[in-house]
XYZ file of C-alpha atoms in Angstrom:
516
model
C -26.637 -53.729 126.048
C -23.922 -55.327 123.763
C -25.476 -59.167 124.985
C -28.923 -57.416 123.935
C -27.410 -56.456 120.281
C -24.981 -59.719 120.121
C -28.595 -61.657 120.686
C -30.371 -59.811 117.914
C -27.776 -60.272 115.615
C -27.986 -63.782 115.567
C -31.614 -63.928 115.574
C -31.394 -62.358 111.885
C -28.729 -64.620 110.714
C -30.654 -67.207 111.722
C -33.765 -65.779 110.183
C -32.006 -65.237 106.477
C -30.065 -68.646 106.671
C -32.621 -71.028 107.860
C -34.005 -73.595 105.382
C -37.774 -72.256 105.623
C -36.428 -68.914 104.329
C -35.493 -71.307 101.027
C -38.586 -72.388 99.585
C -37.196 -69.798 97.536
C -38.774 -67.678 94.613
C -36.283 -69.010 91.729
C -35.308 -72.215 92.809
C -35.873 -76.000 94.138
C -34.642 -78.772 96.436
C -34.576 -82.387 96.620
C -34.953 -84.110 99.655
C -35.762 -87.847 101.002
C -34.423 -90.376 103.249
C -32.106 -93.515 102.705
C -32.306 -96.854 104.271
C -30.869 -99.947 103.542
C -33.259 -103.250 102.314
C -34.129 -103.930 106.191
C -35.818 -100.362 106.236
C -33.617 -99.029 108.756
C -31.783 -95.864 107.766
C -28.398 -95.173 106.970
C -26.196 -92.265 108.262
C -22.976 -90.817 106.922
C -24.616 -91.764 103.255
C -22.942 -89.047 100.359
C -25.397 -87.457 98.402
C -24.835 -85.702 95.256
C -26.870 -83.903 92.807
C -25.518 -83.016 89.280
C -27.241 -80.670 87.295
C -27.052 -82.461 83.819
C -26.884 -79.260 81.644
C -24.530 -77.393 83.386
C -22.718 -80.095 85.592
C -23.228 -77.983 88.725
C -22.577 -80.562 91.437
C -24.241 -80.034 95.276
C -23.058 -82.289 97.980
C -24.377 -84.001 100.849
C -24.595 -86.505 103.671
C -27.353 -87.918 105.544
C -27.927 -87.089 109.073
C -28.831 -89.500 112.282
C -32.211 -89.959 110.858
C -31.081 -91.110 107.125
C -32.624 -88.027 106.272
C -30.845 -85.620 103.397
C -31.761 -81.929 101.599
C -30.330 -80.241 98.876
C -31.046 -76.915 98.997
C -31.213 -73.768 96.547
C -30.774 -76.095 93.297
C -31.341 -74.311 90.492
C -34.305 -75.588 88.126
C -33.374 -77.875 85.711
C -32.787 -81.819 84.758
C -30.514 -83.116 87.519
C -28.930 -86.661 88.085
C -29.135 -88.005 91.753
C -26.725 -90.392 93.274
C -25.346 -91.892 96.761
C -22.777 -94.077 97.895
C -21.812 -95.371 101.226
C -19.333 -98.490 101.868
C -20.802 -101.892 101.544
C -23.646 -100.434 99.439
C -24.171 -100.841 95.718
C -23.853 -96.933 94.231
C -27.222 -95.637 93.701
C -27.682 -93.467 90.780
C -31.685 -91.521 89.809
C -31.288 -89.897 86.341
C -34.519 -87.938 84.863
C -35.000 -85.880 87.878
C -36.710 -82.514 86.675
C -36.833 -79.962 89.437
C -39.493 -77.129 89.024
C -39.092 -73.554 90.229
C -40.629 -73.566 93.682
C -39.951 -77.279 94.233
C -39.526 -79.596 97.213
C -38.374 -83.142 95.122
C -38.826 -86.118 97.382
C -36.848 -88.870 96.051
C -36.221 -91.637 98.770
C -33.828 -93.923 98.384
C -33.154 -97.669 99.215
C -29.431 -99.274 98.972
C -28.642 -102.496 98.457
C -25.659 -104.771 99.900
C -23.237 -104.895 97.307
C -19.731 -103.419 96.014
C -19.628 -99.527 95.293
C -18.361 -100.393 92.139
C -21.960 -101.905 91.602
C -24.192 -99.644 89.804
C -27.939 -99.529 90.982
C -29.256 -97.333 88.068
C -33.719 -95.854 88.485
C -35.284 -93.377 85.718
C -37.499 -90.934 88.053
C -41.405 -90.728 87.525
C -42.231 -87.183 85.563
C -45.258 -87.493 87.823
C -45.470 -87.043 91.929
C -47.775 -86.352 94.016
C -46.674 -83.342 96.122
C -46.509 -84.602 100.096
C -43.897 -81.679 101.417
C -46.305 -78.297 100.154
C -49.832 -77.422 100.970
C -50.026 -74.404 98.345
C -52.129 -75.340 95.388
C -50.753 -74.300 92.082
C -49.276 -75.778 88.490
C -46.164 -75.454 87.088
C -46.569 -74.704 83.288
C -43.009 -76.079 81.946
C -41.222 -75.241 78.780
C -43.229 -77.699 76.641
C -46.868 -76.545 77.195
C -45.579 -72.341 76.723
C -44.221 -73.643 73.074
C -46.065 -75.336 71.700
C -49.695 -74.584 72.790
C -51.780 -72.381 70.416
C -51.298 -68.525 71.427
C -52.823 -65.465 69.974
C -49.887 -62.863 70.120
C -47.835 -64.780 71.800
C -48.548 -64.294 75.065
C -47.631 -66.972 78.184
C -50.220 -65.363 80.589
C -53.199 -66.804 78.150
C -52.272 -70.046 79.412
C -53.514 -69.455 83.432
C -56.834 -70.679 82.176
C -55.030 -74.329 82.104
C -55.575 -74.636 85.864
C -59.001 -74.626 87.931
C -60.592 -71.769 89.287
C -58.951 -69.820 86.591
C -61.788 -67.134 85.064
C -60.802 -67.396 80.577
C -60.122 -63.537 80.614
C -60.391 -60.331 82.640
C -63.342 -58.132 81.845
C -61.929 -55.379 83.091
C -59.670 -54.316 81.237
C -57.153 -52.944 83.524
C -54.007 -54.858 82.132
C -52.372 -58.129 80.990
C -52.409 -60.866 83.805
C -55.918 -59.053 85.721
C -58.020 -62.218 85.375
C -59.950 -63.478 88.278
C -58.937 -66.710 90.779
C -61.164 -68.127 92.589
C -63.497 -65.410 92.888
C -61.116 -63.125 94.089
C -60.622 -59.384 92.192
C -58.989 -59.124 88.930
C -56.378 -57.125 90.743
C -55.568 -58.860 93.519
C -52.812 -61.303 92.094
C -49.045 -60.947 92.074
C -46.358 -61.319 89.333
C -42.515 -62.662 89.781
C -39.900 -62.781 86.971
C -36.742 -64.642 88.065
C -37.085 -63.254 91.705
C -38.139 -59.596 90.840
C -41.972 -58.145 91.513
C -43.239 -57.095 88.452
C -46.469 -56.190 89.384
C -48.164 -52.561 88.120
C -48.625 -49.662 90.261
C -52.301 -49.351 89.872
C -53.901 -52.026 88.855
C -51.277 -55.023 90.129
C -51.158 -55.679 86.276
C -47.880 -58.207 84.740
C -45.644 -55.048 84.529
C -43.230 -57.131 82.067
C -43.720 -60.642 79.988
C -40.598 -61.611 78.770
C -40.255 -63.154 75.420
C -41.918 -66.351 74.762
C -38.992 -68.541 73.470
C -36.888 -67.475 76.824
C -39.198 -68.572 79.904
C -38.136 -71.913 80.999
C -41.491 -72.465 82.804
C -43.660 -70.420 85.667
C -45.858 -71.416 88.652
C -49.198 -70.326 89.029
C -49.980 -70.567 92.915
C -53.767 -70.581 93.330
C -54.327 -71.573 97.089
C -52.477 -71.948 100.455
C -49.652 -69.485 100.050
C -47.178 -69.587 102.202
C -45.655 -66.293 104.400
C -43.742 -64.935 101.793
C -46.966 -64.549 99.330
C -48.579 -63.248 101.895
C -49.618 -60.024 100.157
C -52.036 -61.385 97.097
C -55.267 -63.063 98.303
C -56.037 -64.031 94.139
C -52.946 -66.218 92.568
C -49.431 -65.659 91.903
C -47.114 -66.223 89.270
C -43.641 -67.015 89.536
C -41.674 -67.246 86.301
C -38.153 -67.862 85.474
C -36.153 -67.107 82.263
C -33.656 -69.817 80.786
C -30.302 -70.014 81.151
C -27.105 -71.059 78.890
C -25.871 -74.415 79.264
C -22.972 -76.110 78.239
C -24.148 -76.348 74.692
C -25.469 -73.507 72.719
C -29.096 -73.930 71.813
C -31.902 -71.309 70.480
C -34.723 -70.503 68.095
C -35.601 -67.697 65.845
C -38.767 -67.221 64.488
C -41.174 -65.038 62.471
C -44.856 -64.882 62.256
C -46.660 -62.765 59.939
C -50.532 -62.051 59.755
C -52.586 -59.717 57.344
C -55.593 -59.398 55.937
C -54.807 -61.218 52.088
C -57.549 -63.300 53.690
C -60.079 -61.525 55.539
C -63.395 -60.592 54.694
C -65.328 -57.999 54.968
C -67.885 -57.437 58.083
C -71.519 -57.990 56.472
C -71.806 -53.983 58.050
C -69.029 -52.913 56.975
C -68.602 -51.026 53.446
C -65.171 -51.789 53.161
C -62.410 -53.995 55.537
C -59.318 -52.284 56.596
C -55.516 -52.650 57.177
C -54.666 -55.258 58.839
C -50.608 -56.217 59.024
C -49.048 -57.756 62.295
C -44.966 -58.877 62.268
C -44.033 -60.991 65.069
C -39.955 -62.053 64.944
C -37.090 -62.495 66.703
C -34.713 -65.070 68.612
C -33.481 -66.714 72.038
C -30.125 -68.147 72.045
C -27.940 -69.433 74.906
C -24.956 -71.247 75.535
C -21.488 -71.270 77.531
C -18.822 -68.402 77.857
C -16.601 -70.515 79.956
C -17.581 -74.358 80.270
C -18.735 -75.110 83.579
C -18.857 -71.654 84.929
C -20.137 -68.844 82.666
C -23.219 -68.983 80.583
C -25.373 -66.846 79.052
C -28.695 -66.043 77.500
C -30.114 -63.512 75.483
C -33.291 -63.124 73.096
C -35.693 -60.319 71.280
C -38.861 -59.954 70.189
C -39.596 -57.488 67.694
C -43.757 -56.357 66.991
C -44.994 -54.179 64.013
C -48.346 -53.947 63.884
C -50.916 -51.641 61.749
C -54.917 -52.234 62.383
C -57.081 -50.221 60.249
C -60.092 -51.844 62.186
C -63.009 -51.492 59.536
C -63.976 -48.841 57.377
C -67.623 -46.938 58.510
C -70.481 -44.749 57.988
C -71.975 -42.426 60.600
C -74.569 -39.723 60.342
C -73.911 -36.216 60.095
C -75.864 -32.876 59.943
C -76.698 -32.153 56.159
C -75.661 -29.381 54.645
C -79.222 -27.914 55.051
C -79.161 -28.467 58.286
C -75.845 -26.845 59.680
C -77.319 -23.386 57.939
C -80.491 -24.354 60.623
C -82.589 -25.462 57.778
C -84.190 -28.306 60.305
C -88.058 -28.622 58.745
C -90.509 -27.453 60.833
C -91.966 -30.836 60.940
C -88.972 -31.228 63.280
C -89.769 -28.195 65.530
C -91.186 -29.489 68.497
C -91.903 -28.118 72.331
C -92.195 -24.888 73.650
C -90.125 -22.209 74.973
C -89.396 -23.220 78.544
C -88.947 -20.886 81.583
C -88.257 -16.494 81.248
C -84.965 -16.876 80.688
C -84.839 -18.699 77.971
C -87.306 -16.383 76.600
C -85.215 -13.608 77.087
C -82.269 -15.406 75.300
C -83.939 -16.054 72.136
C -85.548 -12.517 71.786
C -82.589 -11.257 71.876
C -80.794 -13.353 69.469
C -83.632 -13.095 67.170
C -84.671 -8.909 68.039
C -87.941 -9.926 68.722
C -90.135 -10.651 71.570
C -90.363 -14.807 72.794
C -93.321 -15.325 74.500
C -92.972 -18.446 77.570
C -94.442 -21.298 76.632
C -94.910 -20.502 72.887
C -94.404 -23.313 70.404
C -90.966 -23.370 68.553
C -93.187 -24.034 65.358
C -94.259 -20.649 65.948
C -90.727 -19.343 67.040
C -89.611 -20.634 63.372
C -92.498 -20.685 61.284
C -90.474 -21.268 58.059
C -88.813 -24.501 60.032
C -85.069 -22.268 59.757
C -83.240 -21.339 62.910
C -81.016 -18.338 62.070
C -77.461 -18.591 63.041
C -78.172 -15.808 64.566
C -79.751 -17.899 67.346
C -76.703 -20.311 67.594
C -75.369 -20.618 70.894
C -71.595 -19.684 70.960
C -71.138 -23.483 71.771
C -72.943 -24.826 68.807
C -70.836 -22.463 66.773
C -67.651 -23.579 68.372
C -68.007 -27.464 67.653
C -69.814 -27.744 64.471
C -66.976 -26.692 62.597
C -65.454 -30.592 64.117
C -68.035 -32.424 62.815
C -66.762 -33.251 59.194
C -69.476 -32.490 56.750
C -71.162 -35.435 54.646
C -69.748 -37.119 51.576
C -71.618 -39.701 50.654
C -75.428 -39.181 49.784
C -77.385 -36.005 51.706
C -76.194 -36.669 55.797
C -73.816 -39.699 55.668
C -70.271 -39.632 56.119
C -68.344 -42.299 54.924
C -64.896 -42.852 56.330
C -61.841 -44.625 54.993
C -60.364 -46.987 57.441
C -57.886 -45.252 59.790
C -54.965 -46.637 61.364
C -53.425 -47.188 64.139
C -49.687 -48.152 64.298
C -47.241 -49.719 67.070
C -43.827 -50.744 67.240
C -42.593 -52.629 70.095
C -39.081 -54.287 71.008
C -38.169 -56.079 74.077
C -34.652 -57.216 74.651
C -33.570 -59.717 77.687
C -30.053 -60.572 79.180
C -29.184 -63.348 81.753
C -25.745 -64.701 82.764
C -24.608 -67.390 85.139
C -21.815 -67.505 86.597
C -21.183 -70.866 89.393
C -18.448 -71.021 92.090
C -18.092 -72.608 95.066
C -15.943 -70.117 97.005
C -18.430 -66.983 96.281
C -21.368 -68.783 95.860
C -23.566 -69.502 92.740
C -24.642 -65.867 90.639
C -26.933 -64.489 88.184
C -28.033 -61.631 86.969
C -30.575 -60.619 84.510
C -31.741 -57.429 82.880
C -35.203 -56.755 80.172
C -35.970 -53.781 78.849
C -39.302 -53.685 76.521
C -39.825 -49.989 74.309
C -43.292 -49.729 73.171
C -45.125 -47.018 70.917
C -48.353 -46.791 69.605
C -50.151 -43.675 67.124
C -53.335 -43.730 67.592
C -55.137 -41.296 65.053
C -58.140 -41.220 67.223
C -56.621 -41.950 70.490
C -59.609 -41.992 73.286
C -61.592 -39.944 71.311
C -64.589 -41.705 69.425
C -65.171 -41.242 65.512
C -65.790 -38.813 63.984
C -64.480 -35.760 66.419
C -61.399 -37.888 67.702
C -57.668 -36.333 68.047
C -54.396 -38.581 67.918
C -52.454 -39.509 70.751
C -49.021 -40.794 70.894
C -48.775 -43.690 73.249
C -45.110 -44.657 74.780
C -44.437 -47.271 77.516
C -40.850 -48.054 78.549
C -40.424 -50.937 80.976
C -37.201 -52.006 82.559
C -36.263 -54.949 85.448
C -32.928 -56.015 86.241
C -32.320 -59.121 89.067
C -29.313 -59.703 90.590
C -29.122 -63.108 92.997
C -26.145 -64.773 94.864
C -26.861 -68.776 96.839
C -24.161 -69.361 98.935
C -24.399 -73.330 100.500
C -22.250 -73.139 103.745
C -23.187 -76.487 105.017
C -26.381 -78.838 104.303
C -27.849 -76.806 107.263
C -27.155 -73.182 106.399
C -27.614 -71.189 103.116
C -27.765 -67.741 102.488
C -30.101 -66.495 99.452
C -29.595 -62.850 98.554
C -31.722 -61.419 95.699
C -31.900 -57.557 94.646
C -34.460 -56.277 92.127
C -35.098 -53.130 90.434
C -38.430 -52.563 88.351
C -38.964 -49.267 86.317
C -42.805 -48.944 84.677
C -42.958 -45.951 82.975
C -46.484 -45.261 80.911
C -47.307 -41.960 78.647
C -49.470 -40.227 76.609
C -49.006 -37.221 74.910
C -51.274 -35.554 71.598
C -50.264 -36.310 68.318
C -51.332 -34.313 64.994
C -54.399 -32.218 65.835
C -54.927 -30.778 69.612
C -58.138 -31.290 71.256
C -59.228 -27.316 71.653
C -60.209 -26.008 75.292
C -64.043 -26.008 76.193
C -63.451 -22.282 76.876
C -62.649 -21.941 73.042
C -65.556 -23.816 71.926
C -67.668 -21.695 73.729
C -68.712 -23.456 76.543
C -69.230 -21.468 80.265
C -66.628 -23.283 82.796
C -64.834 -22.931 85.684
C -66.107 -22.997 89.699
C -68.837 -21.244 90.682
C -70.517 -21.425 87.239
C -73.421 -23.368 85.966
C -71.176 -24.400 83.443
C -68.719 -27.492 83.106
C -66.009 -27.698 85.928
C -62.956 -28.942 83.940
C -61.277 -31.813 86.144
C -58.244 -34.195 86.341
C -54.753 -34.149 84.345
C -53.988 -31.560 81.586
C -51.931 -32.388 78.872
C -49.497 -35.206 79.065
C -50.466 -38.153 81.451
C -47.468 -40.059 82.905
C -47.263 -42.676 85.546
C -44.252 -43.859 87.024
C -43.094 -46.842 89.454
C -39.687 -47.087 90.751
């Protein structure tokens, strides 16, 4: 039994600290082969990769085959070089590594001193030969300085092929269609964590523009660890501090000093959007602590456009309807019954309402309790005999979202980081999912939270261990604000089972979903 256990044990350190378990979520590797100008390869060659912004260094030597890997490298710009006795140094600067990256850069050394400096500027382009899955990486460059309505990174997906321009379903940010597949069946990945919605596999959180370093879309031929999304995943990562403090702030302002007013429309609305905030990083220690941090800040109030709608005249809501309006006949006994009751008189089946109202009034008399329960909702007209004209009505929301990431890199313990974003929306809407002009207000409030925390530990060139914990919290609710919608029992209206009325389903009151 203990042989039985001793066996499965190392089958699952073997299974966490192989190299296939590394094509990891957050990070790359560079990998190749060295040989000297005879094409045969070298062995015993060091290998070292310094990460140019941070001068993290990762060390190597070639095996039997010539062949090296650097594993778990953080993304970033990295300078490559290798020495060996009787071999000129070689030295690759301009190596960018992309989240989700397998690098090949080969390498050929030439007889000479080590003192003797071969020096080669790496392509920005290559053509990927180690990875079958189909995808982009969208890199720092593109996510700044591409045109963006609101500021949103997810707009750009439509950059790659197969893409659909938008989702038409309306289910959440990120639900666009890939390939064909449903608008909900792709996945979402910030530094390590899924952030992907409870219900509709939405992007749960979108960090601040000015502090993603880049994301992957993957689009085809996932591998094992994807396994779960048959549309496209994304896979973005945040930036980190360097050894040099660098950052933006920004502010972008849009109202409507400029807009005109719909050709339909009597009158144009509110319109004032505030975009601002900052992303700043830089070192705490020099070589071994850095951090990050940024906000975005949103105020925005959207009148939409002022309107006119019909409404019952004045005339009309004391029954005055014409009789030139009066048309049918009384339909069935027991609606016959009804009305001579409500009017103490006998309805004959079948007899014209002209006749029924000869005058063209209906007495309120012969309201139905639920005409006399929702008329008093529908506002009465202001402008001319049945129109009511309505002011443009607001809707406000206020949203901040803060992020935090720090970096700490050690040998001994292995390289760390941990991040945390927290994003506090609210939203009034005077209308909420009511239409105009019966609606009632609704006060909107989403609170999303994620938090990462990731330690690579490089034990030799053939084992590493990757841990990663994530926590995502997607909270979403909706409570009423200023006037509350009235029950249909109140209004008049015959519910309840085993009526002929209406059978009142679904969630009273506040709605609230929760993920953990």
């Amino acid at each position: 039994m203990t042989q039985v256990l001793r066996s499965w044990w190392l089958i699952a350190c073997a299974a966490v600290m192989s190299s296939s378990a590394l094509l990891a979520d957050v990070t790359g590797s560079i990998l190749g082969v060295v040989t000297d100008p005879t094409a045969a390869v070298v062995q015993g060659v060091q290998i070292t990769a310094t990460n140019v912004d941070t001068n993290l260094v990762t060390e190597t030597t070639t095996d039997s085959a010539g062949q090296y890997r650097l594993l778990s490298l953080p993304i970033g710009r990295y300078k490559l070089q290798a020495t060996f006795s009787g071999f000129q140094t070689y030295v690759a600067t301009g190596i960018v590594l992309s989240v989700d990256e397998q690098r090949r850069v080969d390498i050929v050394l030439n007889v000479g001193a080590t003192q003797q400096e071969v020096s080669v500027s790496a392509s920005a382009v290559q053509v990927e030969t180690t990875n079958t899955q189909l995808g982009e990486v969208i890199d720092e460059k593109k996510i700044l300085e591409l045109p963006l309505l609101g500021r949103r990174y997810l707009d750009l997906f439509g950059l790659q092929p197969g893409v659909a321009p938008a989702g038409t379903r309306g289910e959440g940010p990120g639900t666009i269609s890939v390939n064909g597949q449903r608008e909900n069946s792709n996945g979402f990945l910030v530094n390590g964590g899924d952030v992907s919605g409870a219900a509709n596999f939405e992007a749960g959180v979108q960090p601040n523009l000015d502090a993603v370093q880049e994301f992957r879309l993957i689009t085809n031929g996932f591998d094992a660890e994807y396994g779960r999304f048959s549309g496209a995943l994304m896979n973005a990562i945040t930036k980190s501090g360097t050894n040099k403090i660098h950052g933006a702030a920004f502010e972008f302002l849009r109202n409507d000093k400029m807009d005109s007013r719909g050709f339909f429309d009597p009158a144009k609305g509110a319109l004032k959007k505030n975009q601002f905030g900052y992303a700043v990083g830089g070192p705490a220690f020099k070589d071994k602590l850095f951090w990050f941090t940024d906000y975005q800040g949103d105020r925005q109030v959207n009148a939409g456009t002022a309107s006119e709608v019909q409404v019952l005249s004045l005339a009309e809501r004391q029954g005055n309807v014409g009789v030139q309006n009066l048309s049918g006949t009384v339909t069935g006994s027991y609606w016959a019954q009804v009305l001579s009751k409500r009017l103490a008189r006998q309805v004959q089946v079948d007899e014209p309402y002209s006749a029924v109202f000869p005058d063209g009034i209906i007495p309120t008399s012969a309201f139905s309790p639920a005409t006399n329960g929702t008329i008093g909702f529908i506002p009465t007209p202001n402008a001319g005999d049945n129109i009511f004209a309505s002011a443009a009505v607001s809707k406000k929301s206020i949203d901040h979202k803060v992020g935090q990431r720090v970096d700490f890199l050690n040998k001994s313990t292995g390289n760390w980081s941990g991040y945390y974003y927290f994003d506090d929306f609210s939203r009034l809407d005077p209308y909420g999912a009511s239409s105009f002009p019966t609606g009632f207000g609704s006060d909107d409030r989403d609170r999303n939270q994620l938090g990462t925390l990731s330690n690579t530990h490089i034990f030799s060139p053939m084992a590493v261990n990757d841990f990663r914990l994530s926590y995502t919290r997607l909270v979403a609710r909706s409570v009423p604000a200023g006037s509350v919608a009235p029950s249909l029992e109140s209004m008049g209206f015959i519910t309840g089972a085993g009526t002929l009325g209406i059978n009142n389903a679904g969630p009273t009151g506040g709605f609230r979903i929760r993920t953990p």
